[in-house]
mmCIF file of C-alpha atoms and ligand atoms in Angstrom:
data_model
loop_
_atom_site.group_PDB
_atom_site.id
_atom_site.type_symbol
_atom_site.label_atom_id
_atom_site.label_comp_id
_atom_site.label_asym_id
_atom_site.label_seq_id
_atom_site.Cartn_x
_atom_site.Cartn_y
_atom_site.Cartn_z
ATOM 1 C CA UNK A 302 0.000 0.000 0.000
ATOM 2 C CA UNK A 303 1.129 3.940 -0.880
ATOM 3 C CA UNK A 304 1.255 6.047 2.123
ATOM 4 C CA UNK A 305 -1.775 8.474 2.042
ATOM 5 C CA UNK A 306 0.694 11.353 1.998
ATOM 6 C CA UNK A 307 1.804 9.701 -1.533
ATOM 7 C CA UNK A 308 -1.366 8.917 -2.811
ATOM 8 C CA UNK A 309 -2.234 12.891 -2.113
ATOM 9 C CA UNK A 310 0.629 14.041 -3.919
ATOM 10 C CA UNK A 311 -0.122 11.136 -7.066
ATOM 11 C CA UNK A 312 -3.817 12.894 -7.132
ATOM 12 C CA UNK A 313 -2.679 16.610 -7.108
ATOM 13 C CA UNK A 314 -0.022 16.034 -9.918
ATOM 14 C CA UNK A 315 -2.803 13.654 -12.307
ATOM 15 C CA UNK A 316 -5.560 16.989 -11.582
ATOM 16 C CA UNK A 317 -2.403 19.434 -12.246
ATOM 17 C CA UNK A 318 -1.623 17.307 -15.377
ATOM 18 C CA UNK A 319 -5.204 16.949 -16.802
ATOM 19 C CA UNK A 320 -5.561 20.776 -16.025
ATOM 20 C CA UNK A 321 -2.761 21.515 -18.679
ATOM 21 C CA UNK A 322 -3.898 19.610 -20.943
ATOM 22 C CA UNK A 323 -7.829 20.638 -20.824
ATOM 23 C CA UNK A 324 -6.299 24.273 -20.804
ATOM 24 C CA UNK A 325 -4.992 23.295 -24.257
ATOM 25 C CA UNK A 326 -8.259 21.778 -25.503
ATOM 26 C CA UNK A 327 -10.716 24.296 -24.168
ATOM 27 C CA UNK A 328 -8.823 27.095 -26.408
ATOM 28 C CA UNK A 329 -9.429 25.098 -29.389
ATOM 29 C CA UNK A 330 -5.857 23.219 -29.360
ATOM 30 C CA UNK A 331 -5.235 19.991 -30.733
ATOM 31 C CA UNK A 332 -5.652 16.543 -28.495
ATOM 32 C CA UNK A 333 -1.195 16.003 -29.357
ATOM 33 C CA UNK A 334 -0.922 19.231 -28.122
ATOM 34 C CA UNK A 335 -2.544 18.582 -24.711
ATOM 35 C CA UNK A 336 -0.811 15.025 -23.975
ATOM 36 C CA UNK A 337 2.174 16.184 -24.636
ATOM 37 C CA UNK A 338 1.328 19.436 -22.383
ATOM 38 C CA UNK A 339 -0.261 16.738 -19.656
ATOM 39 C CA UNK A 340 2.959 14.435 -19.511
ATOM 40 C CA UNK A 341 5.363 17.158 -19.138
ATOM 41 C CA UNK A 342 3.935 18.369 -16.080
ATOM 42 C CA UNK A 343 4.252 14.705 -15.070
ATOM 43 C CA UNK A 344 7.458 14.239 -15.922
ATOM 44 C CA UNK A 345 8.432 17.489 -13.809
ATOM 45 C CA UNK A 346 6.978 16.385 -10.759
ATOM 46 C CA UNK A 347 8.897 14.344 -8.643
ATOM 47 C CA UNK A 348 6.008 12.327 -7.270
ATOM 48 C CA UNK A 349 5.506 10.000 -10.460
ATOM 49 C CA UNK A 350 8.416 7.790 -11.916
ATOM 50 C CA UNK A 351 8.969 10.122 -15.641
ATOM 51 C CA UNK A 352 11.609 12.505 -16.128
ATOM 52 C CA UNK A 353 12.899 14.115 -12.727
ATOM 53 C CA UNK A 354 11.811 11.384 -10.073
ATOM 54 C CA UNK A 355 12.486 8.537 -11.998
ATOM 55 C CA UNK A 356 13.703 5.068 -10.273
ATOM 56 C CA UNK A 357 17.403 4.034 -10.446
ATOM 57 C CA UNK A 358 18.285 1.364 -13.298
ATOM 58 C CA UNK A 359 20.801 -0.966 -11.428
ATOM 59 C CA UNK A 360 23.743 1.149 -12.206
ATOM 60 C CA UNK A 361 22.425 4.337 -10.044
ATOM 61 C CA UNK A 362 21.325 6.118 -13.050
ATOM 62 C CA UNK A 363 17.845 7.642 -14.768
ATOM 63 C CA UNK A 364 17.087 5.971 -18.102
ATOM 64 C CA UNK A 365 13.708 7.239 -19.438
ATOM 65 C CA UNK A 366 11.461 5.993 -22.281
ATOM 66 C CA UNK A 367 8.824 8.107 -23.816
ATOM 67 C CA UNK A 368 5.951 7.623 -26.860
ATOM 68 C CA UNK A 369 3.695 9.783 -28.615
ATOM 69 C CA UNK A 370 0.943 8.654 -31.338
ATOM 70 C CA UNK A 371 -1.965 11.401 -32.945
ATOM 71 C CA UNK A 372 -4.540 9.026 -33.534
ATOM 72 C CA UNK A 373 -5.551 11.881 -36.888
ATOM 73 C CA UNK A 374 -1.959 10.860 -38.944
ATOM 74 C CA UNK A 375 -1.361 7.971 -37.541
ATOM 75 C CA UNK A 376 2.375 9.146 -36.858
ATOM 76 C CA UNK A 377 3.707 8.280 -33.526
ATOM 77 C CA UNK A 378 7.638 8.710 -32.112
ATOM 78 C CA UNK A 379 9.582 7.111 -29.283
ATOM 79 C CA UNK A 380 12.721 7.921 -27.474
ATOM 80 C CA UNK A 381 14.503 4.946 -25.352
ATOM 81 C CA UNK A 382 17.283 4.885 -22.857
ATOM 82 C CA UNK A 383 17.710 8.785 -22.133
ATOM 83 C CA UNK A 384 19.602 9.901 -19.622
ATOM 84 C CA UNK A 385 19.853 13.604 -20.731
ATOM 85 C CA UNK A 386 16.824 15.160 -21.659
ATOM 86 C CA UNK A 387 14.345 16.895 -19.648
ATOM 87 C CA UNK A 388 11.426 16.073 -21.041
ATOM 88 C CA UNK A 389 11.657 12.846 -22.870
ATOM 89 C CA UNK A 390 7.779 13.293 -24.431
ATOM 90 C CA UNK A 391 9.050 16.477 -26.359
ATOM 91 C CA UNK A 392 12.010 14.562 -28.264
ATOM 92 C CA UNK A 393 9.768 11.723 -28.602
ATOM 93 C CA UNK A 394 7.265 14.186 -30.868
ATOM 94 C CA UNK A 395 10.506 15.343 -32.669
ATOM 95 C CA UNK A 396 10.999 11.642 -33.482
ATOM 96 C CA UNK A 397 7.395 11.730 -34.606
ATOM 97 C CA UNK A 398 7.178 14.656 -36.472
ATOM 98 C CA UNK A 399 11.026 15.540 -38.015
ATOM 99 C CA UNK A 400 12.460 12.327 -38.516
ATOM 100 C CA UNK A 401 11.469 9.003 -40.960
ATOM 101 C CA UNK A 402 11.875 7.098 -37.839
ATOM 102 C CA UNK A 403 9.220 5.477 -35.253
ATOM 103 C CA UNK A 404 11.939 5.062 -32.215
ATOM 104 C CA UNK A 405 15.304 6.705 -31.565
ATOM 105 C CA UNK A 406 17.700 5.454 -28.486
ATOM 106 C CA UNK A 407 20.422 6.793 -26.330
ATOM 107 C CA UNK A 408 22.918 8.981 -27.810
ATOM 108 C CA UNK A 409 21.683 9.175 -31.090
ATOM 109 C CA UNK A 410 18.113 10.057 -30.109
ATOM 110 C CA UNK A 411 19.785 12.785 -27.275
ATOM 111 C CA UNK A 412 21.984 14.354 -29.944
ATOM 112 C CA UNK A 413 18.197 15.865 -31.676
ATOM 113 C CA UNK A 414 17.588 17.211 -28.273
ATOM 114 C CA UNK A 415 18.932 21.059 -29.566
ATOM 115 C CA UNK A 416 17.167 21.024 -32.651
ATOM 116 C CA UNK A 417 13.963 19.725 -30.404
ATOM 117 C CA UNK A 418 14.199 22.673 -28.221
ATOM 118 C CA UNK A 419 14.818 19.948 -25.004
ATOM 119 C CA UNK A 420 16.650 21.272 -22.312
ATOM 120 C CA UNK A 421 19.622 19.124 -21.510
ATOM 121 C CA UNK A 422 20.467 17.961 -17.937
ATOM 122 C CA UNK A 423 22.987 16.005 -16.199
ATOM 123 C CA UNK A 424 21.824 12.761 -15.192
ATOM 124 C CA UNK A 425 21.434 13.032 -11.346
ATOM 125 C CA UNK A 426 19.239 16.565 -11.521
ATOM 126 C CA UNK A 427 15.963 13.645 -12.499
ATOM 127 C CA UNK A 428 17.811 11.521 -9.269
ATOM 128 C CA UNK A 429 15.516 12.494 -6.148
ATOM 129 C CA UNK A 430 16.478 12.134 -2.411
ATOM 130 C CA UNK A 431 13.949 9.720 -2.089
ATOM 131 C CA UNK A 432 15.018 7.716 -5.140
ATOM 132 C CA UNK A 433 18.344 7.505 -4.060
ATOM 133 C CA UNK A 434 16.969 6.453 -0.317
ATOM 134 C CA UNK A 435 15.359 3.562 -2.129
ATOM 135 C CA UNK A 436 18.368 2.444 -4.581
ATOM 136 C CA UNK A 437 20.792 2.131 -1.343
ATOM 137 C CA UNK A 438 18.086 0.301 0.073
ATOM 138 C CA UNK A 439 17.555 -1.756 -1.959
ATOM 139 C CA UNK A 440 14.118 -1.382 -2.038
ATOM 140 C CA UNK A 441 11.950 -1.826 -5.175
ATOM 141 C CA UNK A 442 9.698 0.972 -5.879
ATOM 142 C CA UNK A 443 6.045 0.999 -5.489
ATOM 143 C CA UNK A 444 5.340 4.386 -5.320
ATOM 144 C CA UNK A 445 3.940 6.408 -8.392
ATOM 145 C CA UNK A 446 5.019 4.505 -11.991
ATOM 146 C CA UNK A 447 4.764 5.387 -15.851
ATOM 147 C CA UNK A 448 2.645 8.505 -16.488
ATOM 148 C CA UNK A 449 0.501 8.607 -19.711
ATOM 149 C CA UNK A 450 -2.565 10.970 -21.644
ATOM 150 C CA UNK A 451 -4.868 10.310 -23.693
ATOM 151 C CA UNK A 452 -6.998 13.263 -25.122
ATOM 152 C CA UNK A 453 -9.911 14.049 -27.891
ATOM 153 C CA UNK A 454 -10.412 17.402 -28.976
ATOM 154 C CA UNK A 455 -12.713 19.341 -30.453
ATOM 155 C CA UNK A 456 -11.866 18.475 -33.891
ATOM 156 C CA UNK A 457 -12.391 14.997 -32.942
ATOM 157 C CA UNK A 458 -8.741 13.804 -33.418
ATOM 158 C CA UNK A 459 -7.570 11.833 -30.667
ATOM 159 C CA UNK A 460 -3.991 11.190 -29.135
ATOM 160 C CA UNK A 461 -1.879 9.450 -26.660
ATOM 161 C CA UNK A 462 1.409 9.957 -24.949
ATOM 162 C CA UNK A 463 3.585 8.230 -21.900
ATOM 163 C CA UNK A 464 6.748 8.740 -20.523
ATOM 164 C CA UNK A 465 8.583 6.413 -17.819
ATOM 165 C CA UNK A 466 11.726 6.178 -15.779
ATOM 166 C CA UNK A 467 11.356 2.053 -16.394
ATOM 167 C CA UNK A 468 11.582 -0.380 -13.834
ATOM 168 C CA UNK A 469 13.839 -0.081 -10.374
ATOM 169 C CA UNK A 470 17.088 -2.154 -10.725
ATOM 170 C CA UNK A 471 16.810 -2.731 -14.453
ATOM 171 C CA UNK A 472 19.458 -3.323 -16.393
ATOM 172 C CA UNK A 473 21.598 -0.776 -17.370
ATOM 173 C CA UNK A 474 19.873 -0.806 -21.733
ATOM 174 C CA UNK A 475 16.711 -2.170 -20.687
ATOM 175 C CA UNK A 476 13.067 -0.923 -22.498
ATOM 176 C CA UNK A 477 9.830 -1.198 -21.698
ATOM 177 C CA UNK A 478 6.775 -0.859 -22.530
ATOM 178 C CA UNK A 479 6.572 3.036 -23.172
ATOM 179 C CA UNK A 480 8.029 3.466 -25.823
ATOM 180 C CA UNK A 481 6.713 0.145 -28.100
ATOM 181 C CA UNK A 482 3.884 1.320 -30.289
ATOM 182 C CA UNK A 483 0.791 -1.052 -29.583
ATOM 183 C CA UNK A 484 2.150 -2.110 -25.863
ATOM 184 C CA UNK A 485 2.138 1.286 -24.042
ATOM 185 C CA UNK A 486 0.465 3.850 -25.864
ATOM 186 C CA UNK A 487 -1.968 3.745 -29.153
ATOM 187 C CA UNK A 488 -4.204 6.266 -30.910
ATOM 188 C CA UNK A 489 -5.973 6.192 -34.170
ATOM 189 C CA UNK A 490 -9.512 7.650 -35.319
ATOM 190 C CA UNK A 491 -11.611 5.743 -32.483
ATOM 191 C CA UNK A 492 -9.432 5.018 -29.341
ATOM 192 C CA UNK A 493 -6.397 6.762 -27.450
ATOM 193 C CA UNK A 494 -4.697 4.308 -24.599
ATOM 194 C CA UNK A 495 -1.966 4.220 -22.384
ATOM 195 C CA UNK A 496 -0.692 1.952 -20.086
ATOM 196 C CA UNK A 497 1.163 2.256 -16.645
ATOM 197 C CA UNK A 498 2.945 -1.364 -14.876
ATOM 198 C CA UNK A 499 5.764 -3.970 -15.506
ATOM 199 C CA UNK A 500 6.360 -3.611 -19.049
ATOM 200 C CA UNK A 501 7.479 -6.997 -20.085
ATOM 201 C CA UNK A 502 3.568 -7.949 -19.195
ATOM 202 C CA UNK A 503 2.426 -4.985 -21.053
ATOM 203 C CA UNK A 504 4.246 -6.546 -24.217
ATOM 204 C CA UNK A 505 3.871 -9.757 -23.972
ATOM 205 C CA UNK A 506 0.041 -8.984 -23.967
ATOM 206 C CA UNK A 507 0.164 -6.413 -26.660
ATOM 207 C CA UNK A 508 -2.009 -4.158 -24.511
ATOM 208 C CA UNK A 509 -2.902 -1.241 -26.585
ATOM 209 C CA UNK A 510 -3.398 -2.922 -29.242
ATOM 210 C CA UNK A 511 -5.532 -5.150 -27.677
ATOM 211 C CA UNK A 512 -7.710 -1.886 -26.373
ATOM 212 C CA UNK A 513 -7.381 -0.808 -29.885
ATOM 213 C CA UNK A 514 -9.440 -4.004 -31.221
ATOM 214 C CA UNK A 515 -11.847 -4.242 -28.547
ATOM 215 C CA UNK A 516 -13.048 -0.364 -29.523
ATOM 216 C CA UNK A 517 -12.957 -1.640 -33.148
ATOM 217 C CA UNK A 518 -15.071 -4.751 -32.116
ATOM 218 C CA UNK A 519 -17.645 -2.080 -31.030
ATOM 219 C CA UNK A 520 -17.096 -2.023 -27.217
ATOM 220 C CA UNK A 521 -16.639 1.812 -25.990
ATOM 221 C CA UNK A 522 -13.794 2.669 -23.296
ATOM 222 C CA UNK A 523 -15.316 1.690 -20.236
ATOM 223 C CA UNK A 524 -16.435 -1.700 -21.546
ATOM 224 C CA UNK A 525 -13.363 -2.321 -23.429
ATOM 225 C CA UNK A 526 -11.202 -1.477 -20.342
ATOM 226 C CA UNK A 527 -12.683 -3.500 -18.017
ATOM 227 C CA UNK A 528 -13.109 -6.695 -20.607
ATOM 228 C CA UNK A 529 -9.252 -6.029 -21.216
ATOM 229 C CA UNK A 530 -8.705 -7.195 -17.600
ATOM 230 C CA UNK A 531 -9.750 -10.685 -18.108
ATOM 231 C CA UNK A 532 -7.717 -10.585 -21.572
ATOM 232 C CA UNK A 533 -4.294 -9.683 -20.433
ATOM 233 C CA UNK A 534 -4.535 -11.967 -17.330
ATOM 234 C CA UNK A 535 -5.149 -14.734 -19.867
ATOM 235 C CA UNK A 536 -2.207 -13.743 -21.879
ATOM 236 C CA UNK A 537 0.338 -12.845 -18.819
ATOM 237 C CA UNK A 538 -1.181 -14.636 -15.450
ATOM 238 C CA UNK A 539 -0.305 -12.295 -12.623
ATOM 239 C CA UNK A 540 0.057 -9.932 -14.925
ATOM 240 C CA UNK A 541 1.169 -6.241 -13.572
ATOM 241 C CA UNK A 542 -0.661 -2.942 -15.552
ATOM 242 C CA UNK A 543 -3.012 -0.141 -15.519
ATOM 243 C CA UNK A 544 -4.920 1.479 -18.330
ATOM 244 C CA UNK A 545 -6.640 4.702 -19.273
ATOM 245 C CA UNK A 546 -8.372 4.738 -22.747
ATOM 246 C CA UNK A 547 -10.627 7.034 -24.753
ATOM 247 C CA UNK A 548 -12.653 6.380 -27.486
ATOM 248 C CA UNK A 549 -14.008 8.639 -30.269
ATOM 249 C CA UNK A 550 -17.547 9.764 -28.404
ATOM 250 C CA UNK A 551 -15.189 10.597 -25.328
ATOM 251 C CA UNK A 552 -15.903 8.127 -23.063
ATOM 252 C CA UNK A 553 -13.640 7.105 -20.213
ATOM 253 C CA UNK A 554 -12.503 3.739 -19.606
ATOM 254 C CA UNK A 555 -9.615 2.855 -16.867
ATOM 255 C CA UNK A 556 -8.626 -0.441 -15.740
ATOM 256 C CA UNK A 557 -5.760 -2.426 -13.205
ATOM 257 C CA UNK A 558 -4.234 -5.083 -12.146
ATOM 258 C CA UNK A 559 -2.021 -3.078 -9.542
ATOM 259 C CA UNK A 560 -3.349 -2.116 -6.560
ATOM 260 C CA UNK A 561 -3.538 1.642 -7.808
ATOM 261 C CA UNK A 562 -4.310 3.669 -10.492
ATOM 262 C CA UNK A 563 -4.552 7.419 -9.513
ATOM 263 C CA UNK A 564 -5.759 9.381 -12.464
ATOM 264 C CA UNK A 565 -7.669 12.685 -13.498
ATOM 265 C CA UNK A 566 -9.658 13.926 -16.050
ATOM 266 C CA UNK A 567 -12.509 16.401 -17.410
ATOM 267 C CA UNK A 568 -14.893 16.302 -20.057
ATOM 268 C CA UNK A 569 -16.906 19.161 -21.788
ATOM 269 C CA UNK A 570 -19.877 17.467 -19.804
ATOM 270 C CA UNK A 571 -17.875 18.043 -16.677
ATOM 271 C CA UNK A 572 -17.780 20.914 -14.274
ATOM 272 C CA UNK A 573 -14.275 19.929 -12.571
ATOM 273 C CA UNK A 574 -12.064 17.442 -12.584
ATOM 274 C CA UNK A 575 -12.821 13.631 -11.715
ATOM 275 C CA UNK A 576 -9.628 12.824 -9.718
ATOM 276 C CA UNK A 577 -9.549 9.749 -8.052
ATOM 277 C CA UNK A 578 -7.193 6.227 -7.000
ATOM 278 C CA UNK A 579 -9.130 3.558 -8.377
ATOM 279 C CA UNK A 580 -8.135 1.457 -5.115
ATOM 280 C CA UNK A 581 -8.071 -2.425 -5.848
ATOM 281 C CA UNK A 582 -11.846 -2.543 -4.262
ATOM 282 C CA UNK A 583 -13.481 -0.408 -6.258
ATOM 283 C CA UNK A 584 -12.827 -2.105 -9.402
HETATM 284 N N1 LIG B 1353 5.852 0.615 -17.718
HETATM 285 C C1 LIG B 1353 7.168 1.060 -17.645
HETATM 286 C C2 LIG B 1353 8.187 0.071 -17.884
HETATM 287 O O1 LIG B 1353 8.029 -1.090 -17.533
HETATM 288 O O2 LIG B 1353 9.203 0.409 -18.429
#
């Protein structure tokens, strides 16, 4: 279980997160705009495992993974094993948008970064206190884990985005899920998903693109996400992940396996935001 003192903090950065990007959308701008707005307020707060915050890979460093997809093109971009960058989630829309490429690693991807307009940072300004508290001790993490978006605008075009420090104690060159097109983040003309956990489960089940075929099947996002449940426990037993999804009407659909899944958003139908933990009871 989270302390309640980090499930507060979780809930105030998802609300401060959905806020950016609903600023976005309620001036007219464009559902990529707003993820990628969304995920870099994530990524800046120290309470979620993306950009500064992130868990230690077993060598004492930050390695981040970040994805981007606009459901309208059909373009996405990933970054993988970035050490460097401040936000990950803008140089993974460079990827996206500037180069014939779908993902870009390491050095090569960090050496866009100026041309991105990325800020570049040495390694231990995304290395927190308590991060480094945990890595001495040994101590997986449990608190806070990949941060994602998903948004629809008022165009209709949908779009998703995550960003993710990874796993504590991974190997040093290790991906996830984040950055694999059709694992951690989809979007196309009816659906916009993104998933949070262990991301060798999240592969293995193909999880966004198995959110993608239950919206084409004709489910919307709160049916598909909760009949995606019983499908990626089939296909990884045990199986470790969280998902938000969106589908073309705007429905919400959100789904676990964890214990947790704290998460925010608005709609146009909505006054304020709907912020809440999703403990393991209330699914
Ligand atoms: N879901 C993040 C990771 O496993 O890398």
């Amino acid at each position: 279980m989270l302390p309640a003192e980090q499930y507060e903090r979780a809930l105030e950065g998802c609300r401060a997160a959905a806020a950016a990007g609903w600023e976005i959308l309620h001036a007219g701008g464009s559902a990529l705009d707003a993820v990628e707005a969304a995920v870099r307020v994530l990524e800046d707060d120290p309470a979620f495992n993306a950009g500064r915050g992130s868990v230690l890979n077993a060598a004492g460093q930050v390695e981040m993974d970040a994805g981007i997809m606009d459901g309208h093109t059909g373009q996405a971009g990933a970054v993988t094993l970035i050490k460097h960058v401040r936000h990950p989630i803008t140089l993974a829309r460079y990827v996206m948008a500037h180069t014939p490429h779908l993902i870009l690693g390491a050095e090569g991807a960090e050496a866009l970064a100026p041309k991105a307009g990325c800020a570049l940072v040495e390694n231990d300004f995304f290395i927190t206190p308590y991060r480094l508290k945990q890595y001495h001790r040994k101590a997986v993490s449990t608190a806070g884990d990949t941060v994602g978006a998903v948004a629809l605008d008022a165009q209709g075009h949908l779009a998703a985005a995550n960003s993710t420090g990874g796993v504590s104690f991974k190997y040093p060159g290790r991906i996830g899920d984040s950055p694999i097109l059709g694992a951690g983040y989809m979007a196309d003309s009816h659906m916009a998903a993104a998933a949070t956990g262990q991301g060798e489960h999240i592969i293995r089940a193909g999880l966004a693109f198995l959110l993608r075929d239950l919206i084409a099947s004709g489910f919307s996002a709160p049916q598909a996400a909760s009949r995606a449940t019983t499908l990626f426990l089939q296909r990884v037993p045990q199986g470790q992940a969280g998902w938000i999804l969106l589908d073309a009407q705007g429905r919400v659909g959100i789904a676990h396996t964890t214990r947790h899944l704290p998460h925010a958003w608005r709609t146009g139908g909505e006054e304020d935001f709907v912020v809440g933990l999703r403990a393991t009871e209330t699914k």
